[in-house]
Amino acid sequence: MPRRERNKFVKRGEIISITIEDYAFGGKGIGRIRNENGQFVVFVPNTLPGQTVRCQIKKTSKQYAEAKLFEVLSPSDQEVEVPFQAIPGAPYIKLPIEIQHQYKKDSTLQLFKRIGKVENIEDLFDEFIASPEVFHYRNKMEYGFSAIRYDFEQKTDVDDFALGFKKRGTWWCAENLDKDSGLFDEQIENNLKVIRQFCIDSGLEPWHAPQKKGFFRYFVIRKSYKTNQILCNLVTTSPQISHFDMDGFVALLKELFGDRIAGLIHTTNDEIGDRTLAVTGNERLIFGEDRIVENLLGLNFEISMKSFFQTNPKSAEKLYSKVIDYALEKAETVNGKIVMDLFCGTGTIGQILASKTTGTQIIGVDIVADAIKDAKKNAERNGIKGVDFYAADVGKFLVEYPQYKGKIETIVLDPPRAGIAPKTLDKVIKIGASRMVYVSCNPATQARDTEILRQAGYKISKMSLVDQFPHTAHIESIILFEK
């Protein structure tokens, strides 16, 4: 067996300092090592051109290495000061939003050239749609408890009670959130330290991930922009629940947030895995309602703790409007016809489309049964007719309902981040629709699927990008494919 050639620039596990020189899709900063052996590329996620960072090499090859960011040693000269606490989930919050948009647009278009083989993608580009709100745009946040806290002054982790976000690159250590992060709700985040102190005073322990023990696990909050109400969920283990002053906790939330509190849910999670809601856990409504109501484009949607719903609803309105615009560019393929809404989630797109068309039948399909339940409830709440929702695997559904083959002219696709499985995409293609509106939260998998669709006779007619998550690397793309 030939001996593997040793990398002449870096080795796996090595900790290095490097200056970031360029930006690649997905928030990967590009640094370069130069020495007597030549030049070598290192990709470091969540970094910006101009920053000098400390990182650890996690993967190497002959062409490049991938590293994990530890800390930013010096900022880029493009960054500006903001009045928010820095958190791992907003690595670009100090970068002016216009520059963020340019990075996202340029890197995504390059992705479609490289993976999707669409050389003229710039000519097909329609619009970059900015988030209406740059700060405080999220409607849900999950705060984690931890018995290991990162101390910024000592630059090390310590045994202490923490409530906030995981330190970047760790699964066992959390950073306290002491004030507004700029992403969620200012009043809530400025009071999180008060909630943390109440929990500390209870004498019960936060979750210790390495030891897999503790009481407090998560504090999750959903917010409605329609009503400004919030729905809270305290997630704990079960053995010591009788020792926790739940009435006192309710009183504290009412004192801090008043009439904004729609309800409090208590969820038990005794699983050792790091997930918010356990498969085997119990959920109990402590007071108030177990759901809130949000409005999108004139339609009301009930949202429970388990519901999937767009995290940035004001930007989601922009996204859905563009999807509807693309679908209705040839209204004759929609009005009075059957339209498939595949990977439909809670059926938001299908319901909006049904409300803006005449005699259209929407067939919504999603594998998540709870999402389909919400879709049916919301359609009834909004008085939307002509929508049928099925809880099923999309690929299996298309096999079990062959009567739709050849009868569909327009399909809406909104798959999860992994994209569409090749066998499922083949079944979608065999439906024979002349048009597809493909929404993606991960343009990398959409670009992969684009090459398959092009080989099947579809071409990109238009493409738009929607910035659903300012200050992160995430970008959503909408493509109109036509035969």
Coordinates of C-alpha atoms in Angstrom, one line a residue:
M1 CA 0.0 0.0 0.0
P2 CA 1.5 3.3 -1.0
R3 CA 2.5 5.7 1.8
R4 CA 0.3 8.7 2.1
E5 CA 2.1 11.9 1.2
R6 CA 2.4 14.3 4.2
N7 CA 0.8 17.7 3.7
K8 CA 3.7 20.2 3.4
F9 CA 1.7 23.2 4.7
V10 CA -0.5 22.0 7.7
K11 CA -1.4 18.9 9.6
R12 CA -4.8 17.8 11.1
G13 CA -5.3 19.2 14.6
E14 CA -2.8 22.0 14.2
I15 CA -3.8 25.4 15.5
I16 CA -2.8 28.3 13.3
S17 CA -3.3 32.0 12.9
I18 CA -4.3 33.1 9.4
T19 CA -5.5 36.2 7.5
I20 CA -8.7 35.8 5.5
E21 CA -8.4 37.1 2.0
D22 CA -11.6 36.1 0.2
Y23 CA -15.2 34.8 0.7
A24 CA -16.7 31.6 -0.5
F25 CA -20.3 30.4 -0.5
G26 CA -21.7 29.4 2.9
G27 CA -19.7 31.9 4.9
K28 CA -16.3 30.2 4.3
G29 CA -13.5 32.6 4.5
I30 CA -10.5 31.8 2.4
G31 CA -7.0 32.1 3.9
R32 CA -3.7 31.2 2.2
I33 CA -0.5 29.8 3.6
R34 CA 2.6 30.8 1.6
N35 CA 6.0 29.3 2.2
E36 CA 8.9 27.7 0.3
N37 CA 6.5 24.9 -0.9
G38 CA 4.2 27.4 -2.6
Q39 CA 0.7 28.5 -1.8
F40 CA -2.1 26.6 0.0
V41 CA -5.8 27.4 0.7
V42 CA -7.5 27.1 4.1
F43 CA -11.3 27.5 4.4
V44 CA -12.5 28.9 7.8
P45 CA -16.3 29.2 8.2
N46 CA -17.9 32.3 9.7
T47 CA -15.0 34.6 8.8
L48 CA -14.5 37.7 6.6
P49 CA -11.9 39.1 4.3
G50 CA -9.5 41.2 6.3
Q51 CA -9.9 39.4 9.6
T52 CA -7.0 37.6 11.2
V53 CA -8.2 34.5 13.0
R54 CA -7.1 31.6 15.2
C55 CA -8.4 28.3 14.0
Q56 CA -7.8 24.6 14.1
I57 CA -7.2 22.4 11.1
K58 CA -9.9 19.7 11.0
K59 CA -9.5 18.2 7.5
T60 CA -6.6 18.3 4.9
S61 CA -6.2 17.3 1.3
K62 CA -3.6 18.1 -1.4
Q63 CA -5.6 21.0 -2.6
Y64 CA -6.9 22.7 0.5
A65 CA -7.7 22.4 4.3
E66 CA -10.8 23.1 6.3
A67 CA -10.5 24.6 9.8
K68 CA -12.7 25.4 12.8
L69 CA -12.8 29.0 14.0
F70 CA -11.6 29.6 17.6
E71 CA -11.5 33.4 17.7
V72 CA -11.1 36.5 15.7
L73 CA -7.7 38.1 16.6
S74 CA -8.2 41.3 14.6
P75 CA -11.3 42.6 12.7
S76 CA -11.7 43.4 9.1
D77 CA -11.5 47.1 8.2
Q78 CA -15.0 46.7 6.8
E79 CA -16.5 46.0 10.2
V80 CA -18.3 48.6 12.3
E81 CA -19.3 48.8 15.9
V82 CA -22.9 47.7 16.9
P83 CA -24.6 48.0 20.4
F84 CA -25.3 44.2 20.7
Q85 CA -23.7 41.3 22.5
A86 CA -21.7 39.2 20.1
I87 CA -23.0 35.7 19.7
P88 CA -21.9 32.7 17.5
G89 CA -25.1 32.8 15.5
A90 CA -24.4 36.3 14.1
P91 CA -20.8 36.2 12.8
Y92 CA -21.3 39.1 10.4
I93 CA -23.4 41.5 12.5
K94 CA -20.5 44.1 12.4
L95 CA -20.4 44.0 8.6
P96 CA -22.6 46.6 6.8
I97 CA -25.7 44.9 5.4
E98 CA -25.0 46.0 1.8
I99 CA -21.6 44.3 1.9
Q100 CA -23.2 41.2 3.3
H101 CA -25.7 41.2 0.4
Q102 CA -22.9 41.5 -2.2
Y103 CA -20.9 38.6 -0.6
K104 CA -24.1 36.4 -0.6
K105 CA -25.1 37.2 -4.2
D106 CA -21.7 36.8 -5.7
S107 CA -20.8 33.6 -4.0
T108 CA -24.2 32.0 -4.7
L109 CA -24.1 32.8 -8.4
Q110 CA -20.6 31.4 -8.6
L111 CA -22.0 28.2 -7.0
F112 CA -24.5 27.8 -9.8
K113 CA -21.8 28.2 -12.4
R114 CA -19.6 25.6 -10.7
I115 CA -22.1 23.0 -9.5
G116 CA -25.2 23.7 -11.6
K117 CA -23.2 24.3 -14.8
V118 CA -25.2 27.5 -15.5
E119 CA -22.6 29.7 -17.2
N120 CA -25.1 32.6 -17.9
I121 CA -26.6 32.7 -14.4
E122 CA -26.0 36.5 -14.2
D123 CA -28.3 37.0 -17.2
L124 CA -31.0 34.9 -15.5
F125 CA -30.8 36.7 -12.2
D126 CA -33.9 38.6 -11.3
E127 CA -33.7 40.2 -7.9
F128 CA -31.9 40.3 -4.5
I129 CA -34.6 40.7 -1.9
A130 CA -33.4 42.1 1.4
S131 CA -35.0 41.4 4.8
P132 CA -37.4 44.2 5.7
E133 CA -35.9 44.2 9.2
V134 CA -32.1 43.9 9.6
F135 CA -32.1 43.6 13.4
H136 CA -34.6 41.9 15.7
Y137 CA -36.1 39.9 12.9
R138 CA -36.4 36.4 14.4
N139 CA -39.6 35.0 15.8
K140 CA -38.0 32.1 17.7
M141 CA -35.0 31.6 19.8
E142 CA -33.6 28.6 21.8
Y143 CA -31.5 29.4 24.8
G144 CA -29.5 26.5 26.3
F145 CA -28.5 25.9 29.9
S146 CA -25.1 24.6 30.7
A147 CA -23.0 23.7 33.8
I148 CA -19.9 24.8 31.9
R149 CA -19.6 28.5 31.1
Y150 CA -17.1 30.2 28.8
D151 CA -15.3 33.1 30.7
F152 CA -14.4 35.8 28.2
E153 CA -11.9 37.5 30.6
Q154 CA -10.0 34.3 31.4
K155 CA -10.6 33.0 27.9
T156 CA -11.4 29.5 29.2
D157 CA -14.3 27.5 30.3
V158 CA -15.3 27.3 34.0
D159 CA -17.7 25.4 36.1
D160 CA -20.6 27.8 36.4
F161 CA -24.3 28.2 35.7
A162 CA -24.8 29.5 32.1
L163 CA -27.9 30.4 30.0
G164 CA -27.4 31.5 26.4
F165 CA -25.8 30.0 23.4
K166 CA -23.2 27.3 22.8
K167 CA -19.7 28.6 22.4
R168 CA -18.7 28.3 18.8
G169 CA -17.1 24.9 18.1
T170 CA -18.2 23.3 21.3
W171 CA -21.1 21.1 22.4
W172 CA -20.4 21.2 26.2
C173 CA -19.8 24.9 26.9
A174 CA -22.2 27.9 26.8
E175 CA -21.8 31.7 26.8
N176 CA -24.1 33.7 29.0
L177 CA -26.4 36.1 27.1
D178 CA -26.5 39.2 29.2
K179 CA -28.1 41.6 26.8
D180 CA -29.7 42.1 23.4
S181 CA -28.1 40.1 20.6
G182 CA -29.7 42.1 17.9
L183 CA -31.4 39.1 16.4
F184 CA -34.5 38.3 18.5
D185 CA -36.5 40.4 21.0
E186 CA -34.7 43.2 22.9
Q187 CA -37.0 43.1 26.0
I188 CA -36.6 39.3 26.3
E189 CA -32.9 39.2 25.8
N190 CA -32.2 42.1 28.2
N191 CA -34.1 40.2 30.9
L192 CA -32.6 36.7 30.3
K193 CA -30.1 37.3 33.0
V194 CA -33.0 37.8 35.5
I195 CA -34.5 34.5 34.4
R196 CA -31.1 32.9 34.8
Q197 CA -30.7 34.2 38.3
F198 CA -34.2 32.8 39.3
C199 CA -33.0 29.4 38.1
I200 CA -29.7 29.7 39.9
D201 CA -31.6 30.6 43.1
S202 CA -33.7 27.5 42.8
G203 CA -30.7 25.4 43.8
L204 CA -31.2 23.1 40.8
E205 CA -28.4 22.3 38.4
P206 CA -28.1 23.2 34.7
W207 CA -27.4 20.4 32.2
H208 CA -23.9 19.1 32.3
A209 CA -23.4 17.7 28.8
P210 CA -20.2 15.6 29.4
Q211 CA -21.7 14.1 32.6
K212 CA -25.2 13.9 31.0
K213 CA -27.0 15.1 34.1
G214 CA -28.7 18.2 35.5
F215 CA -32.2 19.7 35.6
F216 CA -32.4 22.8 33.4
R217 CA -31.9 22.1 29.7
Y218 CA -33.5 24.8 27.4
F219 CA -35.6 27.9 27.5
V220 CA -37.4 28.3 24.1
I221 CA -39.5 31.3 23.1
R222 CA -41.7 31.9 20.1
K223 CA -43.0 35.4 19.2
S224 CA -45.9 36.6 17.0
Y225 CA -45.3 39.8 15.1
K226 CA -49.0 40.1 14.6
T227 CA -49.9 40.2 18.3
N228 CA -46.5 40.8 19.9
Q229 CA -47.3 37.9 22.2
I230 CA -44.7 35.3 23.2
L231 CA -45.0 31.6 24.0
C232 CA -42.5 30.1 26.4
N233 CA -41.3 26.6 26.9
L234 CA -39.1 25.5 29.8
V235 CA -37.3 22.2 29.0
T236 CA -36.0 20.2 32.0
T237 CA -35.3 16.7 33.1
S238 CA -38.1 15.1 35.1
P239 CA -36.7 13.7 38.4
Q240 CA -36.5 16.9 40.4
I241 CA -39.5 18.8 38.9
S242 CA -41.3 18.8 42.3
H243 CA -38.4 20.8 43.7
F244 CA -38.9 23.7 41.2
D245 CA -41.1 26.6 42.0
M246 CA -43.1 26.7 38.8
D247 CA -45.7 29.1 40.2
G248 CA -42.9 31.5 41.1
F249 CA -41.4 31.1 37.6
V250 CA -44.8 32.0 36.1
A251 CA -45.1 35.1 38.3
L252 CA -41.6 36.2 37.2
L253 CA -42.5 35.9 33.5
K254 CA -45.7 37.9 34.1
E255 CA -43.7 40.5 36.0
L256 CA -41.1 40.8 33.3
F257 CA -43.4 40.7 30.2
G258 CA -46.9 41.3 31.3
D259 CA -49.7 40.7 28.8
R260 CA -47.1 39.7 26.2
I261 CA -47.1 36.2 27.7
A262 CA -49.5 34.0 25.8
G263 CA -48.6 30.9 27.7
L264 CA -45.9 28.7 29.4
I265 CA -45.3 25.1 28.5
H266 CA -43.1 22.7 30.5
T267 CA -41.4 19.9 28.6
T268 CA -39.5 17.1 30.1
N269 CA -36.5 15.7 28.3
D270 CA -34.6 12.9 29.9
E271 CA -32.7 11.8 26.8
I272 CA -28.9 12.2 26.8
G273 CA -28.9 13.5 23.2
D274 CA -28.6 17.2 22.6
R275 CA -32.0 18.0 21.2
T276 CA -34.5 20.5 22.5
L277 CA -37.6 18.3 22.5
A278 CA -37.3 14.6 23.3
V279 CA -39.2 12.0 21.3
T280 CA -40.2 10.4 24.6
G281 CA -40.7 13.6 26.5
N282 CA -43.9 14.9 28.1
E283 CA -45.4 18.3 27.4
R284 CA -47.6 20.1 29.9
L285 CA -49.4 23.5 29.5
I286 CA -48.7 25.4 32.8
F287 CA -50.8 28.5 32.0
G288 CA -52.4 30.4 29.1
E289 CA -52.5 29.1 25.5
D290 CA -50.3 26.5 23.9
R291 CA -50.1 28.4 20.6
I292 CA -49.9 31.9 19.1
V293 CA -51.2 33.3 15.9
E294 CA -49.1 34.9 13.1
N295 CA -50.2 36.6 9.9
L296 CA -48.6 36.3 6.5
L297 CA -50.0 38.1 3.5
G298 CA -53.5 38.5 5.1
L299 CA -53.8 34.8 6.2
N300 CA -53.6 33.8 9.9
F301 CA -51.5 30.8 11.0
E302 CA -51.6 29.1 14.4
I303 CA -48.1 28.3 15.7
S304 CA -47.4 25.7 18.4
M305 CA -44.0 25.0 19.9
K306 CA -43.5 22.1 17.5
S307 CA -44.8 23.9 14.4
F308 CA -42.5 24.6 11.5
F309 CA -42.8 28.2 10.6
Q310 CA -40.6 30.7 8.8
T311 CA -38.2 32.3 11.4
N312 CA -38.2 35.7 9.8
P313 CA -41.9 36.2 9.0
K314 CA -41.6 39.7 7.4
S315 CA -39.0 38.4 5.0
A316 CA -41.0 35.3 4.5
E317 CA -43.8 37.5 3.1
K318 CA -41.3 38.8 0.5
L319 CA -40.2 35.3 -0.3
Y320 CA -43.8 33.9 -0.7
S321 CA -44.8 36.9 -2.8
K322 CA -42.0 36.2 -5.2
V323 CA -42.9 32.5 -5.3
I324 CA -46.5 33.4 -6.2
D325 CA -45.3 35.9 -8.8
Y326 CA -43.3 33.2 -10.5
A327 CA -46.2 30.7 -10.3
L328 CA -48.7 33.2 -11.8
E329 CA -46.5 34.5 -14.6
K330 CA -48.4 32.0 -16.7
A331 CA -51.7 32.0 -14.9
E332 CA -53.3 29.6 -17.4
T333 CA -51.1 26.8 -15.9
V334 CA -52.5 27.5 -12.4
N335 CA -56.1 28.9 -12.6
G336 CA -58.6 26.0 -12.8
K337 CA -55.7 23.5 -12.7
I338 CA -54.1 21.1 -10.2
V339 CA -50.9 22.5 -8.6
M340 CA -48.6 20.3 -6.5
D341 CA -47.0 21.9 -3.4
L342 CA -44.3 19.3 -2.5
F343 CA -42.4 19.4 0.8
C344 CA -45.2 21.9 1.8
G345 CA -44.6 22.1 5.6
T346 CA -47.6 23.8 7.1
G347 CA -48.9 24.6 3.7
T348 CA -48.3 28.3 3.7
I349 CA -47.4 28.7 0.0
G350 CA -50.2 26.5 -1.2
Q351 CA -52.8 28.4 0.9
I352 CA -51.6 31.8 -0.3
L353 CA -51.6 30.5 -3.9
A354 CA -55.1 29.1 -3.5
S355 CA -56.3 32.5 -2.1
K356 CA -55.0 34.4 -5.1
T357 CA -56.2 32.0 -7.9
T358 CA -59.5 30.9 -9.4
G359 CA -60.6 27.2 -9.3
T360 CA -57.2 25.9 -8.5
Q361 CA -56.8 22.7 -6.6
I362 CA -53.7 22.5 -4.4
I363 CA -52.2 19.1 -3.5
G364 CA -49.8 19.6 -0.5
V365 CA -47.5 16.8 0.6
D366 CA -45.0 16.6 3.5
I367 CA -43.6 13.8 5.5
V368 CA -44.1 15.6 8.9
A369 CA -47.5 14.6 10.2
D370 CA -47.7 17.5 12.7
A371 CA -47.0 20.0 10.0
I372 CA -49.8 18.6 7.9
K373 CA -52.1 18.8 10.9
D374 CA -51.3 22.5 11.2
A375 CA -51.8 23.0 7.5
K376 CA -55.3 21.5 7.6
K377 CA -56.2 23.6 10.7
N378 CA -54.8 26.8 9.2
A379 CA -56.7 26.2 5.9
E380 CA -59.9 25.8 7.8
R381 CA -59.2 28.9 10.0
N382 CA -58.6 31.0 6.8
G383 CA -61.6 29.6 4.9
I384 CA -59.3 28.4 2.1
K385 CA -61.0 26.0 -0.3
G386 CA -59.5 23.7 -2.8
V387 CA -56.5 22.5 -0.7
D388 CA -55.8 18.9 0.1
F389 CA -52.9 18.0 2.4
Y390 CA -51.2 14.6 2.7
A391 CA -48.8 13.4 5.4
A392 CA -46.5 11.2 3.2
D393 CA -43.1 10.8 1.8
V394 CA -43.1 12.8 -1.4
G395 CA -41.5 10.0 -3.5
K396 CA -43.9 7.4 -2.2
F397 CA -46.8 9.7 -2.7
L398 CA -46.0 10.3 -6.4
V399 CA -45.9 6.5 -6.9
E400 CA -49.2 5.8 -5.0
Y401 CA -51.1 8.6 -6.8
P402 CA -50.2 8.0 -10.5
Q403 CA -53.5 9.7 -11.6
Y404 CA -51.7 13.1 -11.4
K405 CA -49.1 12.2 -14.0
G406 CA -49.5 14.4 -17.1
K407 CA -52.2 16.5 -15.4
I408 CA -50.0 19.0 -13.5
E409 CA -48.6 22.0 -15.3
T410 CA -47.1 23.8 -12.3
I411 CA -45.2 22.3 -9.3
V412 CA -44.0 24.2 -6.2
L413 CA -41.0 22.6 -4.4
D414 CA -39.6 23.7 -1.0
P415 CA -37.4 20.8 0.2
P416 CA -35.3 20.7 3.4
R417 CA -31.6 21.6 3.4
A418 CA -30.5 18.3 2.0
G419 CA -32.4 19.0 -1.2
I420 CA -34.4 16.4 -3.1
A421 CA -33.3 12.8 -3.1
P422 CA -32.3 11.7 -6.7
K423 CA -35.0 9.0 -6.9
T424 CA -37.6 11.4 -5.6
L425 CA -36.5 14.1 -8.1
D426 CA -36.8 11.6 -10.9
K427 CA -40.4 10.9 -9.8
V428 CA -41.1 14.7 -9.7
I429 CA -39.7 15.0 -13.3
K430 CA -41.9 12.2 -14.5
I431 CA -45.0 14.1 -13.4
G432 CA -44.4 16.1 -16.6
A433 CA -45.1 19.6 -15.4
S434 CA -44.1 22.3 -17.8
R435 CA -43.1 24.6 -14.9
M436 CA -41.5 24.3 -11.5
V437 CA -41.0 27.0 -8.8
Y438 CA -38.2 25.6 -6.6
V439 CA -37.6 27.3 -3.3
S440 CA -34.4 26.4 -1.4
C441 CA -32.8 27.2 2.0
N442 CA -29.6 25.6 0.7
P443 CA -28.6 26.8 -2.8
A444 CA -25.7 24.2 -2.8
T445 CA -28.2 21.3 -3.1
Q446 CA -30.4 23.3 -5.4
A447 CA -27.5 23.9 -7.7
R448 CA -26.9 20.1 -7.7
D449 CA -30.5 19.5 -8.5
T450 CA -30.4 22.2 -11.2
E451 CA -28.0 20.1 -13.3
I452 CA -30.3 17.1 -13.1
L453 CA -33.3 19.2 -14.1
R454 CA -31.4 20.8 -17.0
Q455 CA -30.6 17.3 -18.3
A456 CA -34.3 16.4 -18.0
G457 CA -35.2 19.3 -20.4
Y458 CA -35.8 22.2 -17.9
K459 CA -34.1 25.5 -18.0
I460 CA -33.8 28.3 -15.6
S461 CA -36.1 31.2 -16.6
K462 CA -35.5 33.4 -13.5
M463 CA -33.7 33.3 -10.2
S464 CA -34.0 35.5 -7.1
L465 CA -32.3 35.4 -3.7
V466 CA -33.9 36.3 -0.4
D467 CA -31.9 37.3 2.7
Q468 CA -34.0 35.6 5.4
F469 CA -31.1 35.7 7.9
P470 CA -29.1 38.9 8.0
H471 CA -25.7 38.6 9.8
T472 CA -25.4 34.9 8.9
A473 CA -24.1 33.0 5.8
H474 CA -27.6 31.7 5.0
I475 CA -29.4 32.7 1.9
E476 CA -32.7 31.4 0.2
S477 CA -33.0 31.1 -3.5
I478 CA -36.1 30.9 -5.7
I479 CA -35.8 29.5 -9.3
L480 CA -38.4 29.3 -12.0
F481 CA -37.7 26.2 -14.1
E482 CA -39.6 25.9 -17.5
K483 CA -39.4 23.3 -20.2

